[in-house]
Amino acid sequence: MGRGNSIALVLLVLAVAGLPFVTTGSYTLTVGIFSGINALVAIGLCVLMGSAGQVSLGQAGFYGIGAYVSSVLSIKFGLPVALSMIAAMAVASAAAALLAVPALRLKGHYLAVATLGFGEIINVILNEWGPGGPSGFGDIPHLSLFGYTLSSTTSNFYFIWLCVAAGLVFSLNILNSMTGRSLRAIHGSETASIAMGLDIVALKIKVFVLSAIYASLAGALYAHYVTFISPSSFNLFYSVLALMMVVLGGITNVWGGVVGAVIITILPELLRKFEEFDVLVYGLILTLSLLFLRKGLVPLLIEKAARLKGGTDARA
Amino acid sequence: MLELKGISKGFGGVKALSLVSLSVEAGSVSALIGPNGAGKSTLLNAISGIDPPDEGEVIFSGERVNRLSPMAIARRGLSRTFQHLELFGEMTVLENIMVGRNARTKAGFLAAGLRLPSGLREERESLSSSEEILDYIKLGHHRDDLASNLPIGEQRVLEIGRALATGPKLLLLDEPAAGLNMRETRDLGELIKRIRTEKGITILLVEHDMDLVMRISDAITVLNFGEVIARGTPLEIQKDPLVIAAYLGDEAA
Amino acid sequence: MRFGKIMLSVVMSVMFVSLLFVTAGAAGKEPIKIGAILSVTGPASFLGEPEKNTLVMLQDQINKAGGIRGANLQVIIEDSKSDETQAVLAAKKLLEKDNVVAIVGPSTTGESMALVPIMNAAKTPLVSCAAGAPITNPVSEREWIFKTPQYDTSAVEAIYTYMKKHGITKVGIITIATGFGDAGKKALHEIAPKMGMTIVAEEKYGPKDSDMTTQLTKIKAAGAQAVINWSVGPGQVVVTKNWHDLKMGIPLYQSHGWGSKKNIELAGKAAEGVIAPLGRLVVWDKLSDKHPQKALLKKFESDYKALYKSEPGTFGGHAYDSLMMVVEAIKKVGPDKKKIRDYLETGITKMPGTGGVYTMSAKDHCGLDAGAFEMVVVKNGDWEILK
Amino acid sequence: MFTVFLQFLFSGLTVGAVYALVGMGFNIIYNSTSIINMAQGEFVVIGGLFMWFFSETVKLPFFLSAILTVLAAGFVGLLMERFTIKPLKSNDLLLMIMVTIAVSILMRGLLMFKFGKDPYSYAPFTEGEPLNIAGAVIQQQTLWVIGITACCIVLLFLFFNRTMMGKAMRACAVDTTAAKLVGINVSRVVMISFILSAMVGAIGGIAITPISLMEYDKGPMLAVKGFCAAIMGGLGRGRGAVIGGFAIGILESMTAGYIHSGMKDAVALVIMLAILFFRPAGLFGSVAMSKLRKF
């Protein structure tokens, strides 16, 4: 997995484990929870964009499927939450495969357009047929594992960041495996990849499905933590926000997804003091960051670090 | 090994290939030559399925493959290099070669993500065989350099190495000596010969460097304006008046 | 690259400065802190905007009049951006960073629902400005939750009662595809059988749609005797214009979201004859002087107009009622969360507000009587109460 | 029955005209830069709100207000290009598109401060009762919008085919590198495409506000629908976007009329996706051209 990644992972685990001890109350932890949920979505999107070079404008659709399917199964059918979360991920991956098969046969931006349409369709469906319609519904049970119910903020915080860490390790493993090399190869030269006998359509579909699984897991975690969901949390704005996290953090490194998600989640909290001006400051910060960070924060920092070290191996 | 029957290919009215037939003996080094625009690269693309022919049949190891996708053709043991290098520039030399092995591996996302034993085993196999190939093509000292940082000559060799990693029965080389100096060309010729004799891989190459072609080929086919105008051993081709005319222009005929 | 470096530091310092702002907030001499979570921006800002204005105005008025129990009132308003996630974060922030004794809002039903478990866990009272019935029902599971807006069913009842008097039994409904419209649709369906009404057509439109003639044409073709439009924002003006253009020949009823002069201005002539159940806030000048709400409505509306050059509307009124209820409780029992909650449940009796006269109980955390609405028609560009 | 159908059709035309105008703006920028400008909807909003400001607040005459509005929007387009797109000098299209999203957020913020959150409207261009055709009614303003759309098509056609600048822009659309080689000032082409597209957006905003009202946050919805229109007609095809816009408008209206109004957005999207899958270049685009595109 690389020394850089291992060190970063250890630091992350220490930070997550330590945070509840240095903060009072649950406000910071709640911010942390939403950061973690967003980070999951962003990691999936990062793998999709950074390695397969595809753009999705429909992650909110999978995020919504995760939240709704898991909630409905646990409320209406009385399924244990853990089970309904897994079912939700299965439904989301099926939907992703169905969408990707026709979309990925086409070249260029079609996945972006197709996912945009898909996300909007899911939102219409949630509005029309989702329980509670546009008003949404509440009283969703918390996640229970081995007889322990995650109702406190701290327990949710730990569990969600456990998922993030697992998701990170999983995707780092993939990227550093044969599969990951194939994906990077596709990004490098599609012609050569085909000539090497790589099944690029199948690989792209798989990555897309993977990104959908991450998003749906995040959606399910969201639903069982907040215990209330409505379609407005799963619309195009969220898809765009997810894209923003990834681009801001840097698409070429999965850590970029995590960093971008944390920044995008914390930023509005930091800007509360600006009251209504926050929209302006927020827009300004986004514009400037994109203009001047370009490759994204994480790749930029790695580059800097490498230069400090004297230009040895820059790649984590 | 490879049999072409009546291959034709047009690009919007322009006939790039017409009724090209050709056969490549197993275990031979065959060359395809011809002046610029003769349709050599078009023919390689037609064989490897990247730009399938309009008409005709491509028969590889006794199987008709001209309706198959390039991926499927590659998996049947046909590998190639490109005239305009198509290396994975942002990956290291070793990684480039490992990608060549990837099509032969089975482990999927789950095995990779969870580092299951099956995935790790394949990973180790892939690594060791790739390192072997790296030594075979004598690029071991560039193992961890980015492919795009290599000089052209070594990039060409790396492409051959990557193609070897897929474990081909037939290797198509598209102008492997383009941009190489004398010494590099000589080494390349040696490498191609070794691949044929030591690994028993059949080779079909398109090349402009006549010295190289004449030195290593068993059989030569000459294309001009999309048609086969001659075929034979290097000695026969050197004497063929049609070939001389094609290369030197009409006045010589 | 050098430019990049400079900008990087600019971005970083903006973030850092904003961080300082956050930490440098509190201090000063012990004011009484009430939190408010409102949809100041985002799709529901039509609610949050007047609500926020109202709270800012009331805070100043109360403090100028000497505050509560000698202490200043501080209303800390957080923008939820019409988003449940943001509402949750805002609530945590108010509860922990600001130590508020009670929270007013949020503006929408969804956001209020998302806060129910948090408020119950934090044992802090919440007085919501949203109308949805599940916010306070079942009361046993909503111990710390109250709300001031009328139930949607009260508005529907007012419309149906008026319709029946005029011989209308078949209606076509058209609702906006948001939580507001959806809640209205549910209420319209729920009450219809009890009142002997039949819904012959049910249509929807998006909050930013620009033409609803298709939906209205269908409603007419279905044989409706009247159209009921349940929405807020520009949609209700577009529906009114389309209804007028189509010369439908059947009356148009709007929801209580219609209660703003702005709508009449935007719709112009088309608004003539449109009927809606409105809170008394918009027609206070047409009430008799003996009406218990009149004095309060008059003062609130004219103060608001003088300050903001616009109308508070029904929604500004919700914030007024929610805040004044909490203020009333603190005046009586002091800034103690549990005591405030108990007072809200038992002490609020026959208290006039903008939405009606409130009487809370352990069974009812909304406490509004029916008849909080007047049926109002648009005539000559002004409101007129229908008898 | 026919009257009802006709009414649905008119409704579709009204809505479609709005989408068509937005879709056209997308194409202008896309053609010269391959950027999908997600702030296109904000240009339309600027058109509606500035027009209101000039005609209702400053009380300027109609034509003067309209001209000022279009110029102001063009200026905003210029600023956007000079301050975000030009300094970026990047080949990374995704980054460019994200920047346009960030700019749209910023613009929405600014518009909210100036105009608040209320919807605005002003009188239609011509007063009077809507037209009655075979029992179905169509607003006069709708005819204005359709007429203005047609004018824009003609003017843009003339611009792209008869003027040097227009021809240069088309050259950029086909191959930026080649355009540079023959001496076309690509940076200026990009700038002008932003100005032009902002102006077209603003004209659309001016025309549709009397029908649909205008508020600061209408942009994203307009952008999404206009984008769909452009995709359906084949990205980069000016007239394709117009036909795509009307097609989506009519599709929505017919779905609302004959299936259910709750389904209209979804059905229109499903059909758009189906078209894409079976005819990837859009209804009017050429497949060969679309293969050359980077995004």
Coordinates of C-alpha atoms in Angstrom, one line a residue, chain D residues 13-124:
Chain D
L13 CA -44.3 25.3 -26.7
T14 CA -44.3 27.9 -23.9
V15 CA -42.1 25.8 -21.7
G16 CA -40.0 24.6 -24.6
A17 CA -39.2 28.1 -25.8
V18 CA -37.6 28.8 -22.4
Y19 CA -35.4 25.6 -22.6
A20 CA -34.5 26.3 -26.2
L21 CA -33.1 29.8 -25.4
V22 CA -31.0 28.4 -22.6
G23 CA -29.8 25.5 -24.7
M24 CA -28.6 27.9 -27.4
G25 CA -26.4 29.7 -24.9
F26 CA -24.8 26.5 -23.9
N27 CA -23.8 25.7 -27.4
I28 CA -22.1 29.0 -28.1
I29 CA -19.6 28.4 -25.3
Y30 CA -19.4 24.7 -25.9
N31 CA -18.5 25.2 -29.5
S32 CA -15.5 27.4 -29.0
T33 CA -14.2 25.8 -25.8
S34 CA -15.8 22.4 -25.2
I35 CA -16.7 23.8 -21.7
I36 CA -20.2 23.1 -20.4
N37 CA -21.0 26.4 -18.7
M38 CA -23.0 25.6 -15.6
A39 CA -23.5 29.3 -14.9
Q40 CA -25.7 29.6 -18.1
G41 CA -28.8 29.6 -16.0
E42 CA -27.6 32.6 -14.0
F43 CA -27.2 34.6 -17.2
V44 CA -30.9 34.1 -17.8
V45 CA -31.7 35.1 -14.3
I46 CA -29.6 38.2 -14.7
G47 CA -31.6 39.0 -17.9
G48 CA -34.9 38.9 -16.0
L49 CA -33.8 40.6 -12.9
F50 CA -31.8 43.4 -14.5
M51 CA -34.6 44.1 -16.9
W52 CA -37.0 44.4 -13.9
F53 CA -34.5 46.7 -12.3
F54 CA -34.1 49.0 -15.3
S55 CA -37.7 49.1 -16.3
E56 CA -39.5 49.0 -13.0
T57 CA -37.1 50.7 -10.5
V58 CA -35.2 53.1 -12.7
K59 CA -38.3 53.5 -14.9
L60 CA -36.4 53.5 -18.2
P61 CA -38.2 52.9 -21.4
F62 CA -38.6 49.3 -22.5
F63 CA -36.0 49.2 -25.3
L64 CA -33.4 51.1 -23.4
S65 CA -33.8 48.8 -20.4
A66 CA -33.6 45.8 -22.7
I67 CA -30.4 47.0 -24.3
L68 CA -28.8 48.0 -21.0
T69 CA -29.7 44.6 -19.6
V70 CA -28.2 42.7 -22.5
L71 CA -25.0 44.8 -22.3
A72 CA -24.8 44.3 -18.6
A73 CA -25.1 40.6 -19.0
G74 CA -22.4 40.7 -21.7
F75 CA -20.2 42.5 -19.3
V76 CA -20.8 39.8 -16.7
G77 CA -19.9 37.2 -19.3
L78 CA -16.7 39.1 -20.0
L79 CA -15.8 39.4 -16.3
M80 CA -16.4 35.7 -15.8
E81 CA -14.2 34.7 -18.7
R82 CA -11.4 37.1 -17.9
F83 CA -11.2 36.3 -14.2
T84 CA -11.9 32.6 -14.2
I85 CA -11.6 30.9 -17.5
K86 CA -8.6 32.8 -19.0
P87 CA -6.3 32.7 -16.0
L88 CA -7.0 29.0 -15.6
K89 CA -5.4 28.2 -19.0
S90 CA -6.0 24.6 -18.3
N91 CA -6.7 21.7 -20.6
D92 CA -8.6 20.0 -17.8
L93 CA -12.2 20.3 -18.9
L94 CA -13.6 18.9 -15.7
L95 CA -11.8 21.6 -13.7
M96 CA -13.2 24.3 -16.0
I97 CA -16.7 23.0 -15.6
M98 CA -16.3 22.9 -11.8
V99 CA -15.1 26.5 -12.0
T100 CA -18.3 27.5 -13.8
I101 CA -20.3 25.8 -11.1
A102 CA -18.4 27.7 -8.4
V103 CA -19.0 30.9 -10.3
S104 CA -22.7 30.2 -10.6
I105 CA -22.8 29.8 -6.8
L106 CA -21.0 33.1 -6.4
M107 CA -23.4 34.8 -8.9
R108 CA -26.4 33.4 -7.1
G109 CA -25.1 34.8 -3.9
L110 CA -24.6 38.3 -5.4
L111 CA -28.1 38.2 -7.0
M112 CA -29.6 37.3 -3.7
F113 CA -28.0 40.3 -2.1
K114 CA -29.2 42.7 -4.7
F115 CA -32.7 41.3 -5.3
G116 CA -33.6 39.2 -2.3
K117 CA -35.5 36.0 -2.6
D118 CA -38.8 37.3 -3.9
P119 CA -39.9 36.5 -7.4
Y120 CA -40.1 39.4 -9.9
S121 CA -42.1 40.1 -13.0
Y122 CA -43.1 42.9 -15.3
A123 CA -45.8 43.5 -17.9
P124 CA -45.7 41.3 -21.0

